[in-house]
Amino acid sequence: MRMPEMMFLQGNEACALGAIKAGCRFFAGYPITPSTEIAEVMARELPKVGGVFVQMEDEIASAAAVVGASLAGVKSMTATSGPGFSLIQEVIGYAIMTETPCVFANVMRLGPSTGLPTKPAQGDIMQTRWGTHGDHAIIALYPSSVAEVYRYIITAFNLAEEYRTPVVFLMDAMLGHMRESFYPPKDEELFIIERLKDTSFGEEDLFVPFSESEYAEPTPFPMAEMGKTKFHVSGLVHDESGFPLSSPDAAEKLIRRLTNKIRLHADEIAFYEEYETEDAEILVVAYGIVARSAMKAVKIARRDRIKVGLFKPITIWPAPVSRFRKLAEKVNTIVIAEMNLGQYAKELISSIDRRSKVIRTINKVNGELIKPEEILDVITETQIEI
């Protein structure tokens, strides 16, 4: 059997090439460290497949162009970092309200403000969840290797199409800039949800784009293309045709439906990995690039016969709390490592009864990766306490 050609890519390059493989044909962006290579690859590769790359005047314009391109029938994305991600929050909310499938990549750097542009951090975890205003649900993925970047950017586009929602794709400066070799999945191994287009409507017909379904079985449903039929889109509270309404009942119904279509399927959206959790007495939780250090620390601790396991969320939002709760019930101690001041730890800890648990956190906000030795030291200290 002929193996697929090995790739040796930077994380940002893998993000761009994986997006194109997923069917992305429009990218609008503004260069910003450390995400610029995604735009550079898109500028070079999109025209080769009939796609369009546009460098916009700023990030909010980029995000707005992405939403417009998606409504016109094309899978679309942008990529940014820290300050740019702050700017596009208004458009993320608009994409949620208008149920527009698109992908926003955020290669995180140390902040706030301009911070340290070339240094990694995980400081945008809560901004990803609550950055845009109002009650809403969001889907966000965060891989931990270049191979996973290529794989899960495709998943991000699939989720955007399936749930008709924007999806945030998180990386960090280290993951975005590191290079690794991997074998990409063969075409027959890939599952790609294509955009379903409704061509049954004429120019004078009114398309009803916003289903009243509670998404009991969320599947992609056809979207009309702007310019080919009457298609009203509004960020205001609206009915299923897209026209604004101001009644309390309409507002309640819409906001709950937009939230429920993701909330009710959180377990299906949740991707995660586990290592040595079957008999673990200590559970280490880490995500993104920090999960690499955590994995090494857990392997070393296992060689020393310490019963420790690793839980690595890949779907950051909605948080995979169902599985986390089950694992937490079996262990004495939970160690959560992240390159921020405990943003995700607060979310996970609030989901369990912590009265009988020892909770240890490892936090770093100096632009450096949490080292395996630092996690191992906490594991060893915890084992002695137990």
Short mmCIF file of C-alpha atoms in Angstrom, two decimals:
data_model
loop_
_atom_site.label_atom_id
_atom_site.label_comp_id
_atom_site.label_asym_id
_atom_site.label_seq_id
_atom_site.Cartn_x
_atom_site.Cartn_y
_atom_site.Cartn_z
CA MET A 1 0.00 0.00 0.00
CA ARG A 2 1.36 3.37 -1.02
CA MET A 3 1.57 5.66 1.98
CA PRO A 4 0.55 9.31 1.58
CA GLU A 5 3.47 11.68 1.18
CA MET A 6 4.91 12.82 4.48
CA MET A 7 4.45 16.49 5.27
CA PHE A 8 6.92 18.64 7.19
CA LEU A 9 4.99 21.74 8.14
CA GLN A 10 4.78 24.61 10.54
CA GLY A 11 1.57 24.64 12.57
CA ASN A 12 0.34 27.74 10.77
CA GLU A 13 1.04 26.12 7.41
CA ALA A 14 -0.85 23.00 8.44
CA CYS A 15 -3.79 25.18 9.47
CA ALA A 16 -3.96 26.83 6.05
CA LEU A 17 -3.48 23.65 4.02
CA GLY A 18 -5.95 21.71 6.15
CA ALA A 19 -8.52 24.48 5.70
CA ILE A 20 -8.12 24.30 1.94
CA LYS A 21 -8.52 20.52 2.10
CA ALA A 22 -11.75 21.10 4.07
CA GLY A 23 -13.06 23.20 1.18
CA CYS A 24 -12.19 26.72 2.32
CA ARG A 25 -12.16 28.95 -0.76
CA PHE A 26 -12.17 32.44 0.76
CA PHE A 27 -9.77 34.01 3.23
CA ALA A 28 -9.78 37.63 4.33
CA GLY A 29 -7.19 38.69 6.85
CA TYR A 30 -4.75 41.21 8.19
CA PRO A 31 -1.18 40.17 9.09
CA ILE A 32 -0.44 39.93 12.79
CA THR A 33 2.20 37.99 14.69
CA PRO A 34 2.16 35.04 15.31
CA SER A 35 -0.59 34.07 12.81
CA THR A 36 0.74 35.75 9.66
CA GLU A 37 1.96 32.55 8.01
CA ILE A 38 -1.65 31.34 7.72
CA ALA A 39 -2.43 34.37 5.55
CA GLU A 40 0.80 33.96 3.58
CA VAL A 41 0.02 30.33 2.69
CA MET A 42 -3.57 31.20 1.85
CA ALA A 43 -2.39 34.00 -0.45
CA ARG A 44 -0.18 31.56 -2.30
CA GLU A 45 -2.37 28.45 -2.37
CA LEU A 46 -6.00 29.61 -2.59
CA PRO A 47 -5.76 30.93 -6.19
CA LYS A 48 -4.44 27.51 -7.28
CA VAL A 49 -7.79 25.92 -6.35
CA GLY A 50 -10.03 28.71 -7.57
CA GLY A 51 -10.21 30.43 -4.19
CA VAL A 52 -9.89 34.08 -3.25
CA PHE A 53 -7.50 35.76 -0.81
CA VAL A 54 -8.04 39.36 0.26
CA GLN A 55 -5.85 41.37 2.60
CA MET A 56 -8.24 43.71 4.40
CA GLU A 57 -7.59 47.02 6.14
CA ASP A 58 -8.08 45.54 9.62
CA GLU A 59 -9.35 42.52 11.51
CA ILE A 60 -12.97 43.53 11.93
CA ALA A 61 -13.24 44.14 8.18
CA SER A 62 -11.63 40.74 7.59
CA ALA A 63 -14.17 39.00 9.80
CA ALA A 64 -17.07 40.83 8.17
CA ALA A 65 -15.83 39.82 4.72
CA VAL A 66 -15.64 36.20 5.85
CA VAL A 67 -19.27 36.26 7.00
CA GLY A 68 -20.34 37.85 3.72
CA ALA A 69 -18.46 35.29 1.64
CA SER A 70 -20.01 32.44 3.60
CA LEU A 71 -23.51 33.83 3.09
CA ALA A 72 -22.69 34.01 -0.62
CA GLY A 73 -22.06 30.26 -0.58
CA VAL A 74 -18.33 29.79 0.04
CA LYS A 75 -16.56 28.15 2.99
CA SER A 76 -14.57 30.97 4.56
CA MET A 77 -12.13 31.77 7.35
CA THR A 78 -9.79 34.36 8.81
CA ALA A 79 -6.83 34.14 11.19
CA THR A 80 -5.55 36.58 13.78
CA SER A 81 -4.02 36.89 17.23
CA GLY A 82 -4.58 38.76 20.53
CA PRO A 83 -5.52 42.35 19.62
CA GLY A 84 -7.10 41.26 16.34
CA PHE A 85 -9.16 38.62 18.10
CA SER A 86 -10.49 41.32 20.40
CA LEU A 87 -11.54 43.37 17.38
CA ILE A 88 -13.52 40.59 15.69
CA GLN A 89 -15.69 39.78 18.71
CA GLU A 90 -18.56 41.90 17.38
CA VAL A 91 -18.54 39.95 14.12
CA ILE A 92 -18.41 36.62 15.94
CA GLY A 93 -21.63 37.63 17.70
CA TYR A 94 -23.14 38.63 14.36
CA ALA A 95 -22.19 35.25 12.85
CA ILE A 96 -23.79 33.48 15.81
CA MET A 97 -27.02 35.47 15.47
CA THR A 98 -27.15 35.02 11.68
CA GLU A 99 -26.14 31.34 11.93
CA THR A 100 -23.33 31.76 9.42
CA PRO A 101 -20.83 28.88 9.17
CA CYS A 102 -17.25 30.17 9.20
CA VAL A 103 -13.97 29.64 11.04
CA PHE A 104 -11.95 32.14 13.07
CA ALA A 105 -8.38 31.04 13.88
CA ASN A 106 -6.69 32.68 16.86
CA VAL A 107 -2.97 32.01 17.36
CA MET A 108 -2.61 33.17 20.95
CA ARG A 109 0.24 35.32 22.25
CA LEU A 110 1.03 36.82 25.63
CA GLY A 111 -1.09 39.85 26.50
CA PRO A 112 -3.12 41.91 27.19
CA SER A 113 -2.66 44.68 24.59
CA THR A 114 0.37 44.12 22.34
CA GLY A 115 2.08 42.13 25.10
CA LEU A 116 4.81 39.86 23.79
CA PRO A 117 3.84 39.22 20.16
CA THR A 118 6.26 36.33 19.58
CA LYS A 119 5.69 34.47 22.86
CA PRO A 120 3.06 31.77 23.49
CA ALA A 121 0.24 31.96 25.97
CA GLN A 122 -3.23 30.56 26.61
CA GLY A 123 -4.76 33.78 27.80
CA ASP A 124 -7.71 33.92 25.37
CA ILE A 125 -9.59 30.89 26.69
CA MET A 126 -12.31 32.88 28.46
CA GLN A 127 -12.38 35.54 25.76
CA THR A 128 -13.16 32.77 23.28
CA ARG A 129 -16.12 31.72 25.39
CA TRP A 130 -17.50 35.09 26.47
CA GLY A 131 -15.74 37.68 24.29
CA THR A 132 -18.79 38.63 22.30
CA HIS A 133 -21.73 40.16 24.12
CA GLY A 134 -25.03 38.55 25.05
CA ASP A 135 -25.99 34.98 25.90
CA HIS A 136 -24.62 32.64 23.28
CA ALA A 137 -22.91 29.30 22.72
CA ILE A 138 -19.58 28.81 20.96
CA ILE A 139 -17.55 25.91 19.60
CA ALA A 140 -13.77 26.12 20.00
CA LEU A 141 -11.08 23.52 19.24
CA TYR A 142 -7.44 23.56 20.40
CA PRO A 143 -5.04 20.89 19.08
CA SER A 144 -1.58 20.16 20.50
CA SER A 145 0.48 19.00 17.51
CA VAL A 146 0.96 19.99 13.88
CA ALA A 147 -0.70 16.76 12.77
CA GLU A 148 -3.69 17.59 14.98
CA VAL A 149 -3.82 21.11 13.55
CA TYR A 150 -4.24 19.65 10.05
CA ARG A 151 -6.85 17.18 11.26
CA TYR A 152 -8.92 19.42 13.50
CA ILE A 153 -9.08 22.46 11.23
CA ILE A 154 -11.05 20.13 8.93
CA THR A 155 -13.22 19.20 11.92
CA ALA A 156 -13.74 22.90 12.64
CA PHE A 157 -15.17 23.46 9.17
CA ASN A 158 -17.37 20.38 9.53
CA LEU A 159 -18.78 21.61 12.83
CA ALA A 160 -19.40 25.05 11.37
CA GLU A 161 -21.44 23.50 8.57
CA GLU A 162 -23.27 20.98 10.75
CA TYR A 163 -24.35 23.47 13.40
CA ARG A 164 -24.43 26.57 11.18
CA THR A 165 -22.28 28.55 13.55
CA PRO A 166 -18.86 30.21 13.70
CA VAL A 167 -16.14 27.97 15.11
CA VAL A 168 -13.01 29.29 16.82
CA PHE A 169 -9.80 27.42 16.12
CA LEU A 170 -7.22 28.06 18.84
CA MET A 171 -3.47 27.65 18.65
CA ASP A 172 -0.60 29.44 20.36
CA ALA A 173 2.62 31.02 19.14
CA MET A 174 4.63 27.89 19.87
CA LEU A 175 2.26 25.50 18.10
CA GLY A 176 1.81 27.93 15.22
CA HIS A 177 5.54 28.26 14.59
CA MET A 178 6.89 24.81 15.41
CA ARG A 179 7.56 22.35 12.59
CA GLU A 180 6.79 18.63 12.70
CA SER A 181 6.58 15.81 10.20
CA PHE A 182 3.41 13.75 9.83
CA TYR A 183 1.49 11.66 7.33
CA PRO A 184 -1.73 13.43 6.36
CA PRO A 185 -4.88 11.31 6.20
CA LYS A 186 -5.69 9.91 2.78
CA ASP A 187 -8.64 11.42 0.95
CA GLU A 188 -10.76 8.31 1.49
CA GLU A 189 -10.12 8.60 5.24
CA LEU A 190 -11.36 12.18 5.43
CA PHE A 191 -14.91 13.09 6.33
CA ILE A 192 -15.78 16.50 4.92
CA ILE A 193 -19.21 18.08 5.17
CA GLU A 194 -19.87 20.00 1.98
CA ARG A 195 -21.96 23.13 1.84
CA LEU A 196 -25.54 22.22 0.93
CA LYS A 197 -27.00 24.78 -1.44
CA ASP A 198 -30.70 25.16 -2.09
CA THR A 199 -31.22 25.93 -5.78
CA SER A 200 -34.99 25.46 -5.81
CA PHE A 201 -35.72 29.10 -5.10
CA GLY A 202 -35.98 31.71 -7.82
CA GLU A 203 -35.15 35.41 -7.64
CA GLU A 204 -38.69 36.27 -6.58
CA ASP A 205 -39.04 33.51 -3.98
CA LEU A 206 -38.51 34.16 -0.27
CA PHE A 207 -36.04 31.74 1.29
CA VAL A 208 -36.57 30.81 4.96
CA PRO A 209 -33.02 30.37 6.28
CA PHE A 210 -33.57 30.10 10.04
CA SER A 211 -35.25 26.88 11.03
CA GLU A 212 -37.55 26.74 14.03
CA SER A 213 -36.15 23.29 14.83
CA GLU A 214 -34.66 22.80 18.30
CA TYR A 215 -31.85 20.86 16.60
CA ALA A 216 -32.81 17.54 18.12
CA GLU A 217 -30.89 16.01 15.22
CA PRO A 218 -28.63 18.75 13.88
CA THR A 219 -27.70 18.12 10.27
CA PRO A 220 -26.63 20.61 7.64
CA PHE A 221 -29.65 22.03 5.91
CA PRO A 222 -29.49 23.83 2.56
CA MET A 223 -28.55 27.49 2.45
CA ALA A 224 -29.53 29.84 -0.30
CA GLU A 225 -26.79 31.94 -1.86
CA MET A 226 -27.08 35.69 -1.46
CA GLY A 227 -27.81 37.32 -4.77
CA LYS A 228 -29.69 34.34 -6.18
CA THR A 229 -32.91 34.68 -4.18
CA LYS A 230 -34.53 36.89 -1.56
CA PHE A 231 -32.55 36.28 1.58
CA HIS A 232 -32.86 38.59 4.57
CA VAL A 233 -30.11 38.53 7.20
CA SER A 234 -30.12 40.60 10.37
CA GLY A 235 -28.22 40.72 13.62
CA LEU A 236 -31.45 41.83 15.24
CA VAL A 237 -33.81 39.36 16.88
CA HIS A 238 -35.63 37.82 13.93
CA ASP A 239 -38.12 35.19 12.83
CA GLU A 240 -37.32 32.16 10.72
CA SER A 241 -37.38 34.25 7.53
CA GLY A 242 -34.72 36.59 8.93
CA PHE A 243 -36.94 39.65 9.32
CA PRO A 244 -36.59 41.56 12.63
CA LEU A 245 -39.07 41.10 15.43
CA SER A 246 -39.18 42.93 18.74
CA SER A 247 -41.50 40.76 20.81
CA PRO A 248 -40.26 39.18 24.07
CA ASP A 249 -41.47 35.77 22.91
CA ALA A 250 -39.47 35.97 19.69
CA ALA A 251 -36.33 37.03 21.55
CA GLU A 252 -36.64 34.23 24.11
CA LYS A 253 -37.28 31.62 21.44
CA LEU A 254 -34.36 32.68 19.26
CA ILE A 255 -31.72 33.02 21.97
CA ARG A 256 -32.64 29.69 23.54
CA ARG A 257 -32.59 27.95 20.15
CA LEU A 258 -29.18 29.36 19.22
CA THR A 259 -27.81 28.19 22.57
CA ASN A 260 -29.56 24.82 22.66
CA LYS A 261 -28.39 23.68 19.24
CA ILE A 262 -24.89 23.49 20.72
CA ARG A 263 -25.64 22.92 24.43
CA LEU A 264 -27.83 19.89 23.78
CA HIS A 265 -25.10 18.28 21.70
CA ALA A 266 -22.08 19.15 23.82
CA ASP A 267 -21.12 15.49 24.28
CA GLU A 268 -21.15 14.92 20.52
CA ILE A 269 -19.02 18.00 19.90
CA ALA A 270 -16.54 17.09 22.67
CA PHE A 271 -13.22 15.72 21.43
CA TYR A 272 -10.62 14.72 24.00
CA GLU A 273 -7.85 12.22 24.63
CA GLU A 274 -6.92 10.22 27.72
CA TYR A 275 -3.74 8.48 28.80
CA GLU A 276 -3.44 6.02 31.69
CA THR A 277 -6.67 7.16 33.36
CA GLU A 278 -8.05 3.68 34.13
CA ASP A 279 -6.37 3.28 37.53
CA ALA A 280 -5.23 6.85 38.07
CA GLU A 281 -5.29 8.38 41.53
CA ILE A 282 -3.94 11.68 40.24
CA LEU A 283 -5.43 13.31 37.15
CA VAL A 284 -3.45 15.87 35.15
CA VAL A 285 -5.47 18.13 32.88
CA ALA A 286 -3.73 20.09 30.13
CA TYR A 287 -4.65 21.27 26.66
CA GLY A 288 -2.94 22.65 23.59
CA ILE A 289 0.83 22.88 23.64
CA VAL A 290 0.97 22.34 27.45
CA ALA A 291 -0.50 18.86 26.96
CA ARG A 292 2.81 17.87 25.34
CA SER A 293 4.70 18.66 28.53
CA ALA A 294 2.00 17.01 30.62
CA MET A 295 2.22 13.78 28.60
CA LYS A 296 5.97 13.52 29.19
CA ALA A 297 5.55 14.24 32.89
CA VAL A 298 2.88 11.55 33.23
CA LYS A 299 5.03 8.98 31.43
CA ILE A 300 8.00 9.67 33.72
CA ALA A 301 5.77 9.48 36.79
CA ARG A 302 4.33 6.16 35.62
CA ARG A 303 7.84 4.75 35.35
CA ASP A 304 8.19 5.67 39.02
CA ARG A 305 4.95 3.75 39.68
CA ILE A 306 2.89 6.82 40.45
CA LYS A 307 -0.71 6.23 39.41
CA VAL A 308 -1.30 9.32 37.35
CA GLY A 309 -3.26 9.88 34.15
CA LEU A 310 -3.74 12.65 31.61
CA PHE A 311 -6.98 14.20 30.35
CA LYS A 312 -6.48 16.39 27.28
CA PRO A 313 -9.50 18.41 26.11
CA ILE A 314 -9.38 19.22 22.41
CA THR A 315 -12.85 20.71 22.29
CA ILE A 316 -12.31 23.58 24.70
CA TRP A 317 -15.85 24.93 24.29
CA PRO A 318 -18.30 23.51 25.04
CA ALA A 319 -16.11 22.14 27.82
CA PRO A 320 -16.12 18.32 28.00
CA VAL A 321 -17.38 18.38 31.58
CA SER A 322 -19.35 15.12 31.34
CA ARG A 323 -16.21 13.07 30.88
CA PHE A 324 -14.20 15.22 33.26
CA ARG A 325 -16.73 14.64 36.04
CA LYS A 326 -16.50 10.86 35.62
CA LEU A 327 -12.71 10.94 35.76
CA ALA A 328 -12.72 13.32 38.72
CA GLU A 329 -14.90 10.95 40.74
CA LYS A 330 -12.19 8.26 40.62
CA VAL A 331 -9.14 10.28 41.65
CA ASN A 332 -7.89 11.91 44.81
CA THR A 333 -6.07 14.82 43.22
CA ILE A 334 -6.51 16.96 40.12
CA VAL A 335 -3.61 18.93 38.66
CA ILE A 336 -4.49 21.53 36.00
CA ALA A 337 -1.67 23.12 34.00
CA GLU A 338 -2.20 26.10 31.69
CA MET A 339 -0.35 29.16 30.44
CA ASN A 340 -2.68 31.66 32.06
CA LEU A 341 -3.81 32.43 35.60
CA GLY A 342 -6.30 29.58 35.81
CA GLN A 343 -8.98 30.44 33.26
CA TYR A 344 -9.93 26.88 32.35
CA ALA A 345 -9.32 25.52 35.85
CA LYS A 346 -12.15 27.70 37.13
CA GLU A 347 -14.54 26.23 34.55
CA LEU A 348 -13.60 22.61 35.24
CA ILE A 349 -13.46 22.87 39.02
CA SER A 350 -16.89 24.50 39.14
CA SER A 351 -18.35 21.41 37.46
CA ILE A 352 -17.43 18.95 40.25
CA ASP A 353 -17.83 18.48 43.99
CA ARG A 354 -14.34 19.45 45.11
CA ARG A 355 -14.79 18.92 48.85
CA SER A 356 -13.00 15.57 48.83
CA LYS A 357 -10.43 16.51 46.19
CA VAL A 358 -7.00 18.07 46.30
CA ILE A 359 -6.81 20.66 43.51
CA ARG A 360 -3.41 21.84 42.33
CA THR A 361 -2.86 24.33 39.54
CA ILE A 362 0.25 25.17 37.54
CA ASN A 363 0.15 28.57 35.90
CA LYS A 364 2.68 30.52 33.89
CA VAL A 365 2.27 33.92 32.21
CA ASN A 366 5.84 34.85 31.27
CA GLY A 367 5.76 33.74 27.64
CA GLU A 368 7.53 30.43 28.32
CA LEU A 369 6.17 26.93 28.01
CA ILE A 370 5.37 24.98 31.17
CA LYS A 371 8.11 22.36 31.29
CA PRO A 372 7.54 18.63 31.94
CA GLU A 373 9.75 18.90 35.02
CA GLU A 374 7.50 21.55 36.53
CA ILE A 375 4.44 19.32 36.13
CA LEU A 376 6.37 16.29 37.36
CA ASP A 377 7.44 18.16 40.52
CA VAL A 378 3.79 18.84 41.38
CA ILE A 379 2.82 15.23 40.66
CA THR A 380 5.62 13.97 42.92
CA GLU A 381 4.78 16.39 45.73
CA THR A 382 1.14 15.39 45.48
CA GLN A 383 2.02 11.70 45.63
CA ILE A 384 3.99 12.26 48.81
CA GLU A 385 1.03 14.13 50.37
CA ILE A 386 -1.34 11.28 49.46
#
